[in-house]
Amino acid sequence: MAVIELRNVVKDYGQFKLSLSMEIERGITAILGSSGAGKTTLLRIIALLESFEGEYYFMGEEASEKHRKKITMVFQQPVVFRGTVLDNLLYALSLDGNSSKEKAEEILEKLNLLEVAKKKAKNLSGGEKQRLAIARALAIEREVYLFDEPTSNLDAENASIVEKCIRDLAKSGKTIVIATHNIFQAKRLSDKVAFLHNGKLIEYGETKQIFENPKNELTKKFVSGDAYY
Amino acid sequence: MVSLFGDLDWGIVAEITLRSLKVSGLAAILASTIGIPVGVLLSLYNFTGREFLKSIFNTLLGIPTVVMGLFLYLLLAPKGPFGFLGLLYTEMGISLGQMLLVLPIVVSITATSIEQVSEEIYELALTLGASRAQAVVKVISEALPGIVLSSIAAFNRAVAELGIALMIGGNVFVYGGLANTRVLTTAIQMHVARGEIDVAIVLGLILLSVVFAISWIMNLVKKWL
């Protein structure tokens, strides 16, 4: 059974319209597309942060407020709370009914942030803030994890750490959706790829098929790296 | 300045200074008690008339204190609509007048502080599993330094204004009197009018010191938050 099922979902901003149907299963799904394709809007709809027309089913049930507790999202522009790095994690844990400092420190260590645990979160570098945002999401137990360009601010070493964390999550049976314009990351990380262009789902399939045998010309151009929309 | 230290009654100076702190402190507390919830409401909730209310508060930010003083005087004068309250020429009258003067400051700064953090913090809290009510609480807690700033600004504006203190308070002073209303600003104005510039300067320095000290303490609180 699909974890997420979107049927004729439409989000109309006037100048831009996202319109698609798709099913997302457990594992890692990459939403691939250039800037403005609708990747972030799609993630926000899945996270129940946007109103929309159409139908959205979460594990077979019509998605509603109660499902928000099963989904978390990491934004492209990392947002941090006042207080220390550790405070940020403890707040996330507290919402889950858990205030284990040990768990918070374990996750910070995983993401190379333990050294800055007592630093004010607002004073972190862009890359550190992005890792903190990811750490905060990893600290809480969810069914679905949405990542919007999760490694866009990171150097190769930290990007690789984040990708490993995402893989580990998928191995533990979670559903991961990553919005990215990075074809190499999509190829490396995902089980399935959905290619979006101008708010439309152009092609959706197994990662191997999308990269080795794309059926649509737009997809072919994009995954070959020839397309600049 | 030599004659100043000879002539100046430091007991009276202390009394006037304490009255300024008390009257304007109460005004800032009352304005914060009302203005912070109003600011939260205006910044976080959409309702009919919201923009109109915001524009009213923004307009009132610049109202001259003498105009406010005159308006309040007409309301509180013995034959005015609120004359029966007996607030004219009382400390409470000054506090209420100053409260009305600084209320728009508290509302506007609170609303702006919350608006600056609201959307992204609200959504972040939701994505971490907060209920809508918990997300609102988080937004307010993130805006806390700005909210504290609104109270500091309110106090500083209240303690330094003259129009209301003079028109509503009347600068009443009797030795040992229980109904005195003289505060630092009205005392400064009076001494300048009498040509006692040296006394006015000392009182002015005390007023500045009060403002700096309160701002410094509140800034420490803001940092600690």
Coordinates of C-alpha atoms in Angstrom, one line a residue:
Chain A
M1 CA 0.0 0.0 0.0
A2 CA 1.2 3.5 -0.8
V3 CA 2.1 5.6 2.2
I4 CA 1.2 8.7 0.3
E5 CA -1.4 8.9 -2.4
L6 CA -2.2 12.1 -4.2
R7 CA -5.1 12.2 -6.6
N8 CA -5.6 15.1 -8.9
V9 CA -3.9 17.4 -6.5
V10 CA -3.9 21.0 -7.7
K11 CA -2.2 24.0 -6.1
D12 CA -2.8 27.2 -8.1
Y13 CA -0.8 30.3 -7.3
G14 CA -2.0 32.1 -10.4
Q15 CA 1.3 32.4 -12.1
F16 CA 2.2 28.9 -11.2
K17 CA 0.1 25.8 -10.9
L18 CA 1.1 22.4 -9.6
S19 CA -1.1 19.7 -10.8
L20 CA -0.4 16.0 -10.4
S21 CA -1.3 12.5 -9.1
M22 CA 1.2 10.2 -7.6
E23 CA 1.8 7.4 -5.1
I24 CA 4.8 7.3 -2.8
E25 CA 5.9 4.1 -1.2
R26 CA 8.4 3.3 1.6
G27 CA 12.0 3.9 0.7
I28 CA 13.6 7.0 -0.8
T29 CA 11.8 8.9 -3.5
A30 CA 13.6 11.8 -5.2
I31 CA 11.5 14.7 -6.6
L32 CA 13.8 15.9 -9.3
G33 CA 13.4 19.1 -11.3
S34 CA 14.8 22.5 -11.9
S35 CA 14.1 25.5 -9.8
G36 CA 10.5 26.5 -10.0
A37 CA 9.3 23.0 -11.1
G38 CA 7.1 22.7 -8.0
K39 CA 9.2 20.4 -5.8
T40 CA 8.9 22.5 -2.7
T41 CA 5.2 23.1 -3.2
L42 CA 4.7 19.3 -3.5
L43 CA 6.6 18.7 -0.3
R44 CA 4.6 21.4 1.5
I45 CA 1.4 19.7 0.4
I46 CA 2.6 16.4 1.6
A47 CA 3.6 18.0 4.9
L48 CA 0.1 19.4 5.2
L49 CA 1.4 23.0 5.3
E50 CA -0.5 24.1 2.2
S51 CA -4.1 24.0 1.3
F52 CA -4.9 22.4 -2.1
E53 CA -7.6 21.0 -4.3
G54 CA -7.8 17.2 -4.9
E55 CA -7.5 14.2 -2.7
Y56 CA -4.6 13.2 -0.4
Y57 CA -4.5 9.8 1.3
F58 CA -2.0 9.0 4.1
M59 CA -1.7 5.2 4.6
G60 CA -5.1 4.8 3.1
E61 CA -6.8 7.4 5.2
E62 CA -7.8 10.9 4.0
A63 CA -5.0 13.1 5.2
S64 CA -5.9 15.5 8.0
E65 CA -4.4 17.4 10.9
K66 CA -3.9 14.2 12.9
H67 CA -1.5 12.9 10.3
R68 CA 0.8 15.9 10.8
K69 CA 2.3 14.0 13.7
K70 CA 3.5 11.3 11.3
I71 CA 5.3 13.6 8.9
T72 CA 8.2 16.0 9.3
M73 CA 9.9 18.3 6.9
V74 CA 13.3 19.9 6.7
F75 CA 13.1 23.2 4.8
Q76 CA 15.6 24.3 2.2
Q77 CA 16.4 27.5 4.1
P78 CA 17.2 26.1 7.5
V79 CA 15.2 27.8 10.3
V80 CA 16.6 27.6 13.9
F81 CA 15.1 28.5 17.2
R82 CA 16.7 30.8 19.7
G83 CA 18.9 29.1 22.3
T84 CA 21.6 26.6 21.8
V85 CA 22.0 23.8 19.3
L86 CA 21.1 21.4 22.1
D87 CA 18.0 23.4 23.0
N88 CA 16.8 23.1 19.4
L89 CA 17.0 19.3 19.6
L90 CA 15.5 19.1 23.1
Y91 CA 12.5 21.2 21.9
A92 CA 11.9 18.7 19.0
L93 CA 12.3 15.8 21.4
S94 CA 10.0 17.4 24.0
L95 CA 7.2 17.5 21.4
D96 CA 7.6 13.8 21.0
G97 CA 7.3 13.3 24.8
N98 CA 11.0 12.7 25.1
S99 CA 13.6 14.9 26.7
S100 CA 16.6 12.6 26.6
K101 CA 19.7 14.7 26.4
E102 CA 21.6 11.5 25.6
K103 CA 19.5 10.9 22.5
A104 CA 20.0 14.6 21.4
E105 CA 23.8 14.3 21.9
E106 CA 23.9 11.0 20.0
I107 CA 22.2 12.6 17.0
L108 CA 24.4 15.7 17.2
E109 CA 27.4 13.5 17.1
K110 CA 26.1 11.6 14.1
L111 CA 25.9 14.9 12.2
N112 CA 29.2 16.3 13.4
L113 CA 27.5 18.9 15.6
L114 CA 28.5 17.8 19.1
E115 CA 31.3 20.3 19.3
V116 CA 28.9 23.2 18.8
A117 CA 26.1 21.7 21.0
K118 CA 26.3 24.6 23.4
K119 CA 26.7 27.3 20.8
K120 CA 23.8 29.7 20.0
A121 CA 22.0 28.2 17.0
K122 CA 21.6 31.6 15.4
N123 CA 25.4 32.0 15.3
L124 CA 26.0 28.8 13.3
S125 CA 27.2 28.8 9.7
G126 CA 24.8 28.0 6.9
G127 CA 26.0 24.5 6.6
E128 CA 25.8 23.9 10.4
K129 CA 22.3 25.3 10.5
Q130 CA 21.3 22.9 7.7
R131 CA 22.7 19.9 9.6
L132 CA 21.0 21.1 12.8
A133 CA 17.7 21.2 10.9
I134 CA 18.3 17.7 9.7
A135 CA 19.4 16.6 13.2
R136 CA 16.2 18.0 14.6
A137 CA 14.1 16.0 12.2
L138 CA 16.0 12.8 12.8
A139 CA 15.6 13.2 16.5
I140 CA 11.8 12.7 16.2
E141 CA 10.2 9.4 15.3
R142 CA 8.1 9.8 12.1
E143 CA 6.7 7.7 9.3
V144 CA 7.5 10.2 6.6
Y145 CA 10.5 12.5 6.3
L146 CA 10.6 15.2 3.7
F147 CA 13.9 16.9 2.8
D148 CA 14.0 20.0 0.6
E149 CA 17.4 20.2 -1.0
P150 CA 19.0 18.7 2.1
T151 CA 22.6 19.1 1.1
S152 CA 22.5 22.4 -0.8
N153 CA 24.6 24.2 1.8
L154 CA 26.9 21.4 2.7
D155 CA 30.5 20.5 1.7
A156 CA 31.1 17.0 0.3
E157 CA 32.1 15.4 3.6
N158 CA 29.0 16.7 5.4
A159 CA 26.7 16.0 2.4
S160 CA 27.9 12.4 2.6
I161 CA 27.2 12.2 6.3
V162 CA 23.6 13.5 5.7
E163 CA 23.1 11.1 2.8
K164 CA 24.2 8.2 5.1
C165 CA 21.6 9.3 7.7
I166 CA 18.9 9.4 5.1
R167 CA 19.9 5.9 3.9
D168 CA 19.8 4.6 7.5
L169 CA 16.3 6.1 7.9
A170 CA 15.1 4.3 4.8
K171 CA 16.7 1.0 6.0
S172 CA 14.6 1.3 9.1
G173 CA 11.5 1.3 7.0
K174 CA 10.7 4.9 6.8
T175 CA 9.4 6.8 3.8
I176 CA 11.7 9.5 2.6
V177 CA 11.0 12.1 0.0
I178 CA 13.8 14.4 -1.1
A179 CA 13.3 17.4 -3.4
T180 CA 16.5 18.0 -5.3
H181 CA 17.8 19.5 -8.5
N182 CA 21.0 17.4 -8.1
I183 CA 20.8 14.5 -10.5
F184 CA 23.8 12.8 -9.0
Q185 CA 22.3 12.8 -5.6
A186 CA 19.0 11.5 -6.9
K187 CA 20.8 8.7 -8.7
R188 CA 23.0 7.8 -5.6
L189 CA 20.3 7.9 -3.0
S190 CA 16.8 7.2 -4.3
D191 CA 14.8 4.1 -5.1
K192 CA 12.4 6.0 -7.2
V193 CA 12.5 9.3 -9.1
A194 CA 9.7 11.7 -9.9
F195 CA 10.6 14.3 -12.5
L196 CA 8.7 17.5 -12.3
H197 CA 8.6 20.3 -14.9
N198 CA 6.5 23.4 -14.7
G199 CA 4.2 21.9 -12.0
K200 CA 3.6 18.7 -13.9
L201 CA 4.7 15.2 -13.1
I202 CA 6.6 14.4 -16.4
E203 CA 7.9 10.9 -15.4
Y204 CA 7.9 8.7 -12.4
G205 CA 9.6 5.4 -12.0
E206 CA 12.5 3.3 -10.7
T207 CA 15.7 5.3 -10.4
K208 CA 17.5 3.0 -12.8
Q209 CA 14.8 3.3 -15.4
I210 CA 14.6 7.1 -15.2
F211 CA 18.4 7.5 -15.6
E212 CA 19.1 4.7 -18.0
N213 CA 15.9 4.6 -20.1
P214 CA 13.9 7.8 -19.7
K215 CA 10.7 7.7 -21.7
N216 CA 10.2 11.5 -21.9
E217 CA 12.4 13.9 -23.9
L218 CA 12.4 16.4 -21.1
T219 CA 13.4 13.8 -18.5
K220 CA 16.1 12.6 -20.9
K221 CA 17.5 16.1 -21.3
F222 CA 17.4 16.7 -17.5
V223 CA 19.0 13.5 -16.4
S224 CA 21.7 13.7 -19.0
G225 CA 22.6 17.2 -17.6
D226 CA 21.8 18.9 -20.9
A227 CA 18.8 20.8 -19.8
Y228 CA 18.7 24.3 -18.4
Y229 CA 15.2 25.3 -18.1
Chain B
M1 CA 26.5 74.5 39.8
V2 CA 28.0 75.5 43.2
S3 CA 24.7 77.1 44.3
L4 CA 22.9 74.0 43.0
F5 CA 24.3 71.6 45.6
G6 CA 23.6 74.2 48.2
D7 CA 20.0 74.9 47.2
L8 CA 18.9 71.5 46.0
D9 CA 16.8 69.4 48.4
W10 CA 17.9 65.9 47.6
G11 CA 15.0 64.5 49.6
I12 CA 12.6 66.2 47.2
V13 CA 14.7 65.1 44.2
A14 CA 14.5 61.5 45.4
E15 CA 10.7 61.8 45.9
I16 CA 10.2 63.2 42.4
T17 CA 12.4 60.6 40.9
L18 CA 10.7 57.7 42.7
R19 CA 7.3 59.1 41.6
S20 CA 8.5 59.3 38.0
L21 CA 9.6 55.6 38.2
K22 CA 6.3 54.6 39.9
V23 CA 3.9 56.5 37.6
S24 CA 5.7 55.6 34.3
G25 CA 6.5 52.1 35.5
L26 CA 2.8 51.5 36.1
A27 CA 1.9 53.0 32.7
A28 CA 4.4 50.7 31.0
I29 CA 3.1 47.6 32.9
L30 CA -0.5 48.5 32.1
A31 CA 0.3 49.2 28.5
S32 CA 2.2 45.9 28.2
T33 CA -0.6 43.9 29.9
I34 CA -3.0 45.2 27.3
G35 CA -0.7 45.8 24.4
I36 CA 1.2 42.5 24.2
P37 CA -2.0 40.4 23.8
V38 CA -3.3 42.9 21.3
G39 CA 0.0 42.8 19.3
V40 CA -0.1 39.0 19.4
L41 CA -3.7 39.0 18.1
L42 CA -2.9 41.5 15.3
S43 CA 0.1 39.6 14.2
L44 CA -1.1 36.1 14.3
Y45 CA -4.8 36.1 13.5
N46 CA -6.7 37.2 10.5
F47 CA -10.0 39.0 11.3
T48 CA -12.2 41.7 9.8
G49 CA -10.8 45.1 10.6
R50 CA -7.3 43.8 11.4
E51 CA -5.5 46.1 9.0
F52 CA -7.7 49.0 10.1
L53 CA -6.7 48.4 13.7
K54 CA -3.0 48.1 12.8
S55 CA -3.1 51.4 10.9
I56 CA -4.8 53.1 13.9
F57 CA -2.1 51.9 16.2
N58 CA 0.6 52.9 13.8
T59 CA -0.9 56.4 13.4
L60 CA -1.1 56.8 17.2
L61 CA 2.6 56.1 17.5
G62 CA 3.4 59.7 16.5
I63 CA 0.7 61.5 18.4
P64 CA 2.1 64.6 20.1
T65 CA 1.9 64.2 23.9
V66 CA 0.4 67.7 24.3
V67 CA -2.5 66.8 22.1
M68 CA -3.0 63.6 24.0
G69 CA -2.8 65.5 27.3
L70 CA -5.3 68.1 26.1
F71 CA -7.7 65.4 25.0
L72 CA -7.4 63.5 28.2
Y73 CA -7.8 66.7 30.2
L74 CA -11.1 67.4 28.5
L75 CA -12.2 63.9 29.3
L76 CA -11.1 63.9 32.9
A77 CA -11.9 67.6 33.8
P78 CA -14.6 67.9 36.6
K79 CA -17.3 68.7 34.0
G80 CA -15.9 66.2 31.4
P81 CA -17.5 62.8 30.7
F82 CA -15.1 61.0 33.0
G83 CA -14.8 63.8 35.6
F84 CA -16.6 61.7 38.2
L85 CA -13.6 59.4 38.4
G86 CA -11.6 62.1 40.1
L87 CA -8.4 61.2 38.2
L88 CA -7.4 64.7 37.2
Y89 CA -4.3 65.9 39.1
T90 CA -3.6 62.4 40.5
E91 CA -0.7 60.0 40.0
M92 CA -3.2 57.4 38.7
G93 CA -4.4 59.9 36.1
I94 CA -0.9 60.4 34.8
S95 CA -0.3 56.7 34.7
L96 CA -3.5 56.0 32.7
G97 CA -2.8 58.9 30.4
Q98 CA 0.8 57.7 29.8
M99 CA -0.6 54.2 29.3
L100 CA -2.8 55.4 26.5
L101 CA 0.2 57.2 25.0
V102 CA 2.5 54.2 25.0
L103 CA 0.0 51.5 24.2
P104 CA 0.5 51.9 20.4
I105 CA 4.3 51.5 21.0
V106 CA 3.8 48.1 22.7
V107 CA 1.2 46.9 20.2
S108 CA 3.3 47.9 17.2
I109 CA 6.7 46.6 18.4
T110 CA 5.1 43.3 19.6
A111 CA 3.2 42.8 16.4
T112 CA 6.3 43.5 14.3
S113 CA 8.5 41.2 16.4
I114 CA 6.1 38.4 16.0
E115 CA 5.5 39.0 12.3
Q116 CA 9.3 38.8 11.7
V117 CA 9.5 35.3 13.1
S118 CA 5.9 34.0 12.9
E119 CA 5.6 32.2 9.6
E120 CA 8.8 30.2 9.5
I121 CA 8.8 29.4 13.2
Y122 CA 5.1 28.5 13.2
E123 CA 5.6 26.1 10.3
L124 CA 8.8 24.6 11.7
A125 CA 7.1 23.9 15.0
L126 CA 4.2 22.2 13.1
T127 CA 6.6 20.0 11.2
L128 CA 8.2 19.0 14.5
G129 CA 4.8 17.8 15.8
A130 CA 3.6 20.8 17.7
S131 CA -0.2 21.4 17.8
R132 CA -1.3 24.8 16.4
A133 CA -1.6 26.2 20.0
Q134 CA 2.0 24.9 20.8
A135 CA 3.2 26.5 17.6
V136 CA 1.7 29.8 18.6
V137 CA 3.4 29.6 22.0
K138 CA 6.7 28.9 20.3
V139 CA 6.3 31.9 18.0
I140 CA 5.7 34.1 21.0
S141 CA 8.6 32.7 22.9
E142 CA 10.9 33.3 19.8
A143 CA 9.7 36.9 19.6
L144 CA 10.2 37.5 23.4
P145 CA 13.3 39.8 23.0
G146 CA 11.2 42.0 20.8
I147 CA 8.3 41.9 23.2
V148 CA 10.6 42.9 26.1
L149 CA 11.9 45.7 23.9
S150 CA 8.4 47.0 23.4
S151 CA 8.0 47.3 27.2
I152 CA 11.4 49.2 27.5
A153 CA 10.4 51.6 24.8
A154 CA 7.1 52.1 26.4
F155 CA 8.6 53.0 29.8
N156 CA 11.2 55.2 28.2
R157 CA 8.6 57.1 26.3
A158 CA 6.4 57.4 29.3
V159 CA 9.0 58.6 31.8
A160 CA 10.3 61.2 29.3
E161 CA 7.0 62.8 28.2
L162 CA 5.8 66.1 29.5
G163 CA 2.4 66.9 28.0
I164 CA 0.3 64.4 29.9
A165 CA 2.3 64.7 33.2
L166 CA 1.7 68.4 33.1
M167 CA -1.9 68.6 31.9
I168 CA -3.3 65.6 33.8
G169 CA -0.9 65.7 36.8
G170 CA -0.7 69.5 37.2
N171 CA 2.8 69.4 38.7
V172 CA 1.3 69.6 42.2
F173 CA 3.8 69.7 45.0
V174 CA 3.3 70.5 48.7
Y175 CA 6.0 69.7 51.3
G176 CA 5.0 66.4 52.9
G177 CA 1.8 66.3 50.7
L178 CA 0.2 63.0 50.0
A179 CA -1.4 64.1 46.7
N180 CA 1.8 65.4 45.0
T181 CA 2.1 64.7 41.2
R182 CA 5.3 66.4 40.4
V183 CA 7.6 64.2 38.3
L184 CA 11.0 64.7 36.8
T185 CA 9.8 66.2 33.4
T186 CA 7.3 68.6 35.0
A187 CA 10.0 69.7 37.6
I188 CA 12.5 70.3 34.8
Q189 CA 9.9 72.4 32.9
M190 CA 9.1 74.4 36.0
H191 CA 12.8 75.1 36.9
V192 CA 13.5 76.2 33.3
A193 CA 10.5 78.6 33.4
R194 CA 11.9 80.0 36.7
G195 CA 15.4 80.4 35.2
E196 CA 16.9 77.8 37.5
I197 CA 18.7 76.1 34.7
D198 CA 21.3 74.4 37.0
V199 CA 18.6 72.6 38.9
A200 CA 16.9 71.7 35.6
I201 CA 20.2 70.3 34.3
V202 CA 20.7 68.1 37.4
L203 CA 17.1 66.8 37.1
G204 CA 17.7 66.2 33.3
L205 CA 20.8 64.2 34.1
I206 CA 18.9 62.1 36.6
L207 CA 16.1 61.5 34.1
L208 CA 18.7 60.4 31.5
S209 CA 20.4 58.1 34.1
V210 CA 17.0 56.5 34.9
V211 CA 16.3 55.9 31.2
F212 CA 19.8 54.5 30.6
A213 CA 19.7 52.3 33.7
I214 CA 16.3 50.8 32.9
S215 CA 17.3 50.2 29.3
W216 CA 20.6 48.6 30.4
I217 CA 18.9 46.2 32.8
M218 CA 16.2 45.3 30.3
N219 CA 18.8 44.7 27.6
L220 CA 20.5 42.3 30.0
V221 CA 17.2 40.5 30.5
K222 CA 16.7 40.4 26.8
K223 CA 20.1 38.8 26.3
W224 CA 19.4 36.3 29.0
L225 CA 16.1 35.4 27.3

